[in-house]
Coordinates of C-alpha atoms and ligand atoms in Angstrom, one line a residue:
X1 CA 68.2 -30.5 -18.0
X2 CA 65.8 -29.0 -15.5
X3 CA 62.7 -30.7 -14.5
X4 CA 59.4 -29.0 -15.4
X5 CA 58.5 -28.4 -19.1
X6 CA 55.3 -26.8 -20.6
X7 CA 53.3 -28.6 -23.2
X8 CA 50.0 -27.1 -24.5
X9 CA 48.8 -25.6 -21.5
X10 CA 50.2 -27.9 -18.9
X11 CA 53.2 -28.0 -16.8
X12 CA 54.7 -31.5 -16.2
X13 CA 58.0 -33.1 -15.2
X14 CA 60.2 -33.3 -18.3
X15 CA 60.1 -37.1 -18.4
X16 CA 56.4 -37.1 -18.5
X17 CA 56.0 -34.2 -21.0
X18 CA 54.6 -35.7 -24.4
X19 CA 53.7 -34.5 -28.0
X20 CA 52.1 -36.8 -30.7
X21 CA 54.2 -38.8 -33.0
X22 CA 51.9 -37.1 -35.6
X23 CA 53.1 -33.7 -34.6
X24 CA 54.3 -31.8 -37.7
X25 CA 57.5 -30.7 -35.9
X26 CA 58.4 -34.4 -35.4
X27 CA 57.4 -35.4 -39.0
X28 CA 58.3 -32.4 -41.2
X29 CA 60.3 -30.1 -39.0
X30 CA 57.3 -27.8 -39.6
X31 CA 57.8 -25.5 -36.7
X32 CA 59.8 -22.7 -35.3
X33 CA 61.7 -22.1 -32.0
X34 CA 63.4 -19.5 -29.9
X35 CA 66.0 -19.6 -27.3
X36 CA 66.4 -16.7 -24.6
X37 CA 69.1 -16.4 -22.0
X38 CA 68.2 -16.1 -18.3
X39 CA 70.6 -14.3 -16.1
X40 CA 69.9 -13.5 -12.4
X41 CA 66.4 -15.2 -12.9
X42 CA 65.4 -12.7 -15.7
X43 CA 65.0 -13.3 -19.4
X44 CA 67.3 -11.3 -21.5
X45 CA 66.4 -9.3 -24.4
X46 CA 63.0 -11.3 -24.6
X47 CA 61.1 -8.7 -26.5
X48 CA 63.5 -9.2 -29.4
X49 CA 63.1 -12.9 -29.2
X50 CA 59.5 -12.7 -29.1
X51 CA 59.3 -10.4 -32.0
X52 CA 61.4 -12.8 -34.1
X53 CA 59.2 -15.6 -32.9
X54 CA 56.1 -13.7 -34.2
X55 CA 57.9 -13.1 -37.4
X56 CA 59.0 -16.7 -38.0
X57 CA 55.3 -17.8 -37.4
X58 CA 54.0 -15.3 -39.8
X59 CA 56.4 -16.2 -42.5
X60 CA 55.4 -19.8 -42.3
X61 CA 51.7 -19.0 -41.6
X62 CA 51.5 -20.9 -38.3
X63 CA 49.0 -19.5 -35.8
X64 CA 50.4 -18.7 -32.4
X65 CA 48.6 -20.8 -29.8
X66 CA 48.9 -17.9 -27.4
X67 CA 49.4 -14.1 -27.7
X68 CA 53.1 -13.2 -27.2
X69 CA 52.5 -11.6 -23.8
X70 CA 50.9 -14.9 -22.6
X71 CA 54.1 -16.8 -24.0
X72 CA 56.3 -14.5 -22.0
X73 CA 54.2 -15.4 -19.0
X74 CA 54.9 -19.2 -19.8
X75 CA 58.6 -18.6 -20.1
X76 CA 58.6 -16.6 -16.7
X77 CA 56.7 -19.7 -15.2
X78 CA 59.2 -22.1 -16.6
X79 CA 62.1 -20.0 -14.9
X80 CA 60.3 -19.8 -11.7
X81 CA 59.2 -23.7 -11.6
X82 CA 62.6 -24.6 -12.3
X83 CA 64.2 -22.3 -9.8
X84 CA 66.6 -21.2 -12.6
X85 CA 69.0 -18.3 -11.7
X86 CA 71.0 -18.7 -15.2
X87 CA 70.5 -20.7 -18.3
X88 CA 68.2 -20.8 -21.2
X89 CA 64.5 -21.0 -22.0
X90 CA 63.7 -23.0 -25.1
X91 CA 60.3 -22.5 -26.8
X92 CA 58.9 -24.3 -29.8
X93 CA 55.7 -23.9 -31.8
X94 CA 54.7 -26.3 -34.5
X95 CA 51.8 -26.5 -36.9
X96 CA 50.3 -29.3 -34.6
X97 CA 49.3 -32.8 -35.0
X98 CA 46.9 -33.8 -37.7
X99 CA 45.2 -37.1 -38.4
X100 CA 47.1 -37.8 -41.6
X101 CA 50.7 -37.4 -42.6
X102 CA 50.1 -35.0 -45.5
X103 CA 52.4 -32.2 -46.6
X104 CA 49.7 -29.6 -47.0
X105 CA 48.7 -27.5 -44.1
X106 CA 46.0 -29.4 -42.1
X107 CA 42.6 -27.7 -41.4
X108 CA 41.4 -27.1 -37.9
X109 CA 44.5 -28.3 -36.1
X110 CA 45.7 -26.4 -33.2
X111 CA 49.4 -25.4 -33.2
X112 CA 51.4 -27.0 -30.4
X113 CA 53.6 -25.1 -28.0
X114 CA 56.5 -26.5 -25.9
X115 CA 58.8 -24.8 -23.4
X116 CA 61.6 -26.0 -21.2
X117 CA 64.5 -24.8 -19.3
X118 CA 68.1 -25.7 -19.3
X119 CA 70.5 -24.5 -16.7
X120 CA 73.9 -23.1 -17.8
X121 CA 76.6 -21.0 -16.5
X122 CA 76.7 -18.4 -19.3
X123 CA 78.2 -15.4 -17.8
X124 CA 81.0 -17.5 -16.2
X125 CA 81.7 -19.6 -19.2
X126 CA 85.4 -20.9 -19.4
X127 CA 85.3 -20.5 -23.2
X128 CA 85.1 -16.7 -22.6
X129 CA 88.6 -16.9 -21.2
X130 CA 90.1 -19.4 -23.5
X131 CA 88.2 -18.4 -26.7
X132 CA 86.9 -20.9 -29.2
X133 CA 88.1 -22.6 -32.2
X134 CA 86.1 -22.4 -35.5
X135 CA 86.1 -24.8 -38.4
X136 CA 84.6 -23.5 -41.8
X137 CA 82.0 -25.8 -43.7
X138 CA 80.0 -25.3 -46.8
X139 CA 76.5 -23.8 -45.9
X140 CA 74.1 -26.6 -46.8
X141 CA 71.0 -25.0 -45.7
X142 CA 67.8 -23.8 -47.5
X143 CA 67.1 -20.3 -48.9
X144 CA 65.1 -19.0 -45.9
X145 CA 67.6 -18.9 -43.2
X146 CA 66.1 -15.8 -41.7
X147 CA 63.3 -18.0 -40.4
X148 CA 64.1 -19.7 -37.1
X149 CA 62.9 -23.2 -38.2
X150 CA 63.4 -26.3 -36.3
X151 CA 64.9 -27.8 -39.6
X152 CA 68.4 -27.9 -38.3
X153 CA 70.0 -30.7 -40.0
X154 CA 72.6 -28.8 -41.9
X155 CA 73.5 -27.1 -38.5
X156 CA 73.8 -30.5 -36.7
X157 CA 76.1 -31.7 -39.4
X158 CA 78.2 -28.5 -39.2
X159 CA 78.5 -28.5 -35.6
X160 CA 79.5 -32.2 -35.5
X161 CA 82.2 -31.5 -38.1
X162 CA 83.5 -28.8 -36.0
X163 CA 83.6 -31.1 -32.8
X164 CA 85.3 -33.9 -34.9
X165 CA 87.8 -31.2 -36.0
X166 CA 88.6 -30.2 -32.4
X167 CA 86.7 -27.1 -32.6
X168 CA 83.8 -25.6 -30.7
X169 CA 81.8 -23.9 -33.6
X170 CA 81.4 -24.1 -37.3
X171 CA 81.2 -21.0 -39.5
X172 CA 79.2 -21.8 -42.6
X173 CA 80.3 -20.5 -45.9
X174 CA 78.2 -19.6 -49.0
X175 CA 78.9 -20.7 -52.6
X176 CA 80.9 -17.4 -53.0
X177 CA 83.3 -18.1 -50.3
X178 CA 81.7 -15.7 -47.8
X179 CA 80.8 -16.7 -44.3
X180 CA 77.1 -16.7 -43.6
X181 CA 77.1 -17.3 -39.8
X182 CA 78.0 -19.9 -37.1
X183 CA 75.9 -23.1 -36.7
X184 CA 74.2 -21.6 -33.9
X185 CA 75.7 -18.0 -33.6
X186 CA 76.4 -14.9 -35.5
X187 CA 79.9 -14.3 -37.0
X188 CA 81.8 -10.9 -36.3
X189 CA 85.4 -9.9 -37.3
X190 CA 87.4 -6.9 -36.4
X191 CA 89.8 -5.5 -39.0
X192 CA 93.3 -4.3 -38.5
X193 CA 91.9 -0.7 -38.7
X194 CA 89.3 -1.5 -35.9
X195 CA 86.3 -1.8 -38.0
X196 CA 83.6 -4.3 -36.7
X197 CA 82.4 -6.3 -39.7
X198 CA 79.3 -8.5 -39.8
X199 CA 77.0 -9.9 -42.5
X200 CA 73.9 -7.8 -43.2
X201 CA 70.7 -9.5 -42.4
X202 CA 68.9 -11.0 -45.3
X203 CA 67.3 -14.5 -46.1
X204 CA 70.9 -15.9 -46.0
X205 CA 71.2 -15.6 -42.1
X206 CA 69.1 -15.5 -39.0
X207 CA 68.8 -12.0 -37.7
X208 CA 70.6 -12.5 -34.4
X209 CA 69.1 -10.8 -31.4
X210 CA 72.5 -10.6 -29.7
X211 CA 74.0 -9.4 -32.9
X212 CA 71.8 -6.5 -32.8
X213 CA 72.4 -5.5 -29.3
X214 CA 76.2 -6.0 -29.7
X215 CA 76.2 -3.7 -32.7
X216 CA 74.5 -0.9 -30.7
X217 CA 76.8 -1.4 -27.8
X218 CA 79.9 -1.2 -30.1
X219 CA 78.6 2.0 -31.8
X220 CA 78.2 3.5 -28.3
X221 CA 81.8 2.8 -27.7
X222 CA 82.7 4.7 -30.8
X223 CA 83.6 1.6 -32.9
X224 CA 82.9 1.8 -36.6
X225 CA 80.5 -1.1 -37.6
X226 CA 80.1 -2.1 -41.1
X227 CA 77.6 -4.7 -42.3
X228 CA 79.0 -6.3 -45.4
X229 CA 79.9 -10.0 -46.4
X230 CA 83.5 -11.1 -45.5
X231 CA 85.3 -14.1 -46.8
X232 CA 87.1 -16.9 -45.1
X233 CA 90.4 -15.5 -46.0
X234 CA 89.6 -12.1 -44.5
X235 CA 88.4 -13.6 -41.4
X236 CA 91.6 -15.6 -41.0
X237 CA 93.5 -12.3 -41.5
X238 CA 91.4 -10.3 -39.0
X239 CA 92.7 -8.6 -36.0
X240 CA 90.0 -10.3 -33.9
X241 CA 87.0 -12.5 -34.3
X242 CA 84.1 -13.5 -32.2
X243 CA 80.6 -15.0 -32.1
X244 CA 77.4 -13.8 -30.6
X245 CA 74.2 -15.9 -29.5
X246 CA 71.8 -15.8 -26.6
X247 CA 73.4 -19.1 -25.2
X248 CA 76.9 -17.7 -25.4
X249 CA 76.5 -14.0 -25.3
X250 CA 79.9 -12.9 -26.9
X251 CA 82.6 -15.4 -27.3
X252 CA 86.0 -14.6 -28.7
X253 CA 87.3 -16.8 -31.5
X254 CA 91.0 -17.5 -31.5
X255 CA 91.4 -19.7 -34.5
X256 CA 89.8 -20.5 -37.8
X257 CA 90.6 -23.6 -39.7
X258 CA 93.7 -23.8 -37.5
X259 CA 95.0 -20.4 -38.3
X260 CA 95.5 -18.3 -35.3
X261 CA 93.5 -15.1 -35.1
X262 CA 95.4 -12.1 -33.8
X263 CA 98.0 -13.6 -31.2
X264 CA 95.8 -16.6 -30.7
X265 CA 94.3 -15.3 -27.4
X266 CA 90.8 -13.5 -26.9
X267 CA 91.2 -10.0 -28.3
X268 CA 90.7 -6.9 -26.2
X269 CA 87.7 -5.6 -28.2
X270 CA 86.0 -9.0 -28.1
X271 CA 86.6 -9.1 -24.2
X272 CA 85.2 -5.6 -23.8
X273 CA 82.1 -6.2 -25.9
X274 CA 81.4 -9.4 -23.9
X275 CA 81.7 -7.4 -20.5
X276 CA 79.6 -4.5 -22.0
X277 CA 76.9 -6.9 -23.3
X278 CA 76.7 -8.6 -19.8
X279 CA 76.3 -5.1 -18.1
X280 CA 73.6 -4.2 -20.7
X281 CA 71.8 -7.5 -20.3
X282 CA 71.8 -7.4 -16.6
X283 CA 70.4 -3.9 -16.3
X284 CA 66.9 -2.8 -17.0
X285 CA 67.6 -2.2 -20.7
X286 CA 68.4 -5.9 -21.4
X287 CA 66.1 -7.6 -19.1
X288 CA 62.6 -8.5 -20.2
Ligands
PMP1 N1 72.6 -17.7 -36.2 C1 72.1 -18.9 -36.0 C2 72.0 -19.9 -37.2 C3 71.6 -19.4 -34.8 O1 71.1 -20.6 -34.5 C4 71.7 -18.5 -33.7 C5 71.2 -18.8 -32.3 N2 69.8 -18.6 -32.2 C6 72.2 -17.2 -34.0 C7 72.6 -16.9 -35.2 C8 72.2 -16.0 -32.9 O2 71.0 -15.6 -32.7 P1 70.6 -15.0 -31.1 O3 71.6 -14.0 -31.0 O4 69.3 -14.4 -31.4 O5 70.7 -16.2 -30.2

C-alpha cells in the first residue's frame, strides 16, 4: 500500500486517514467505488471510470462531493504524491456519516470521498504468462449488479472459494446456469469458430470499462464479437477464455472447474488482445 490517502479534502498518511464509524459506507455499504489503472504514471481509460462513477451515484441518489473533473484532479494528485508509476487508484464515495444509524437517507449530510493508491505491476504480471484458473460458484448478489456498490460480500465469498479451490478467480453463475462475470472481472470466451462471446450489459453484471475497450480492439482486428449469455458447459468447451478488469487488463484463463481450456496454456487471441489493450492504454487514446 502506498503512503498518502485523500479523505474529504485532505491528504494524509494512510495510517492517519480516518472516517467516522457512523459513515454509512461502514454501516450499510451505502456507497460506490471505482478502480482505475495507472501505467507510466497516467490513469488509463479514466473518462469511462468517472462516467460509471457518476452513473452509480445517480442510481443510488448520492450527491457527488466534487465535480468529476475535480475528482480526476484528486486521482492525479494521489498518483503524484505517491510517486506511482504503475498500479491502481481506488476511489470511494459514500452517503456520509449521519448522527443516527437509520436506514433512510439522512438530511443535510455531506457525502464522503476517499482515495488511495496501490502500487502493482500490472503490465508485467506473471499471471499473463501462466494464465489463471477459474472456479465457478453460484452468483449470490443482489439484483442491481450494474451499480459499482461497495456491498461486495458475495464477491468476497466467491473469491475466497476460488482461492481455497487453488484458483485465482471465481466466475459467478446465475440460476439458469449462465456465467454472469468474475468476482472482480468480466468473463469472455472464444468459440472454436473464433467468435468472441461476452454477456450483454444489463442489471445482471457490472458494465466493465476494460470489457468495452477490449471489444472495440477485437472488432478492429476483424474478430466477430457477440454479446450473449454463455453457460459453464460452453465455457469449458471453449477454444479460449479470458477475463478483463482495470487491475488485471486482459488475463488468459487456462482452466475452469479443473477442466483445461484449449491446450491448457494461454491462447493466442487472449495474448494478442492483452498486448493490443496495453498498446491502446499507453497511447493517447487510452490515457486520461
Ligand atoms: N465485474 C466486476 C464484478 C468487477 O468488480 C469488475 C472490476 N471493477 C469488473 C467486472 C471489470 O470492470 P473494469 O474493467 O471496469 O475494471
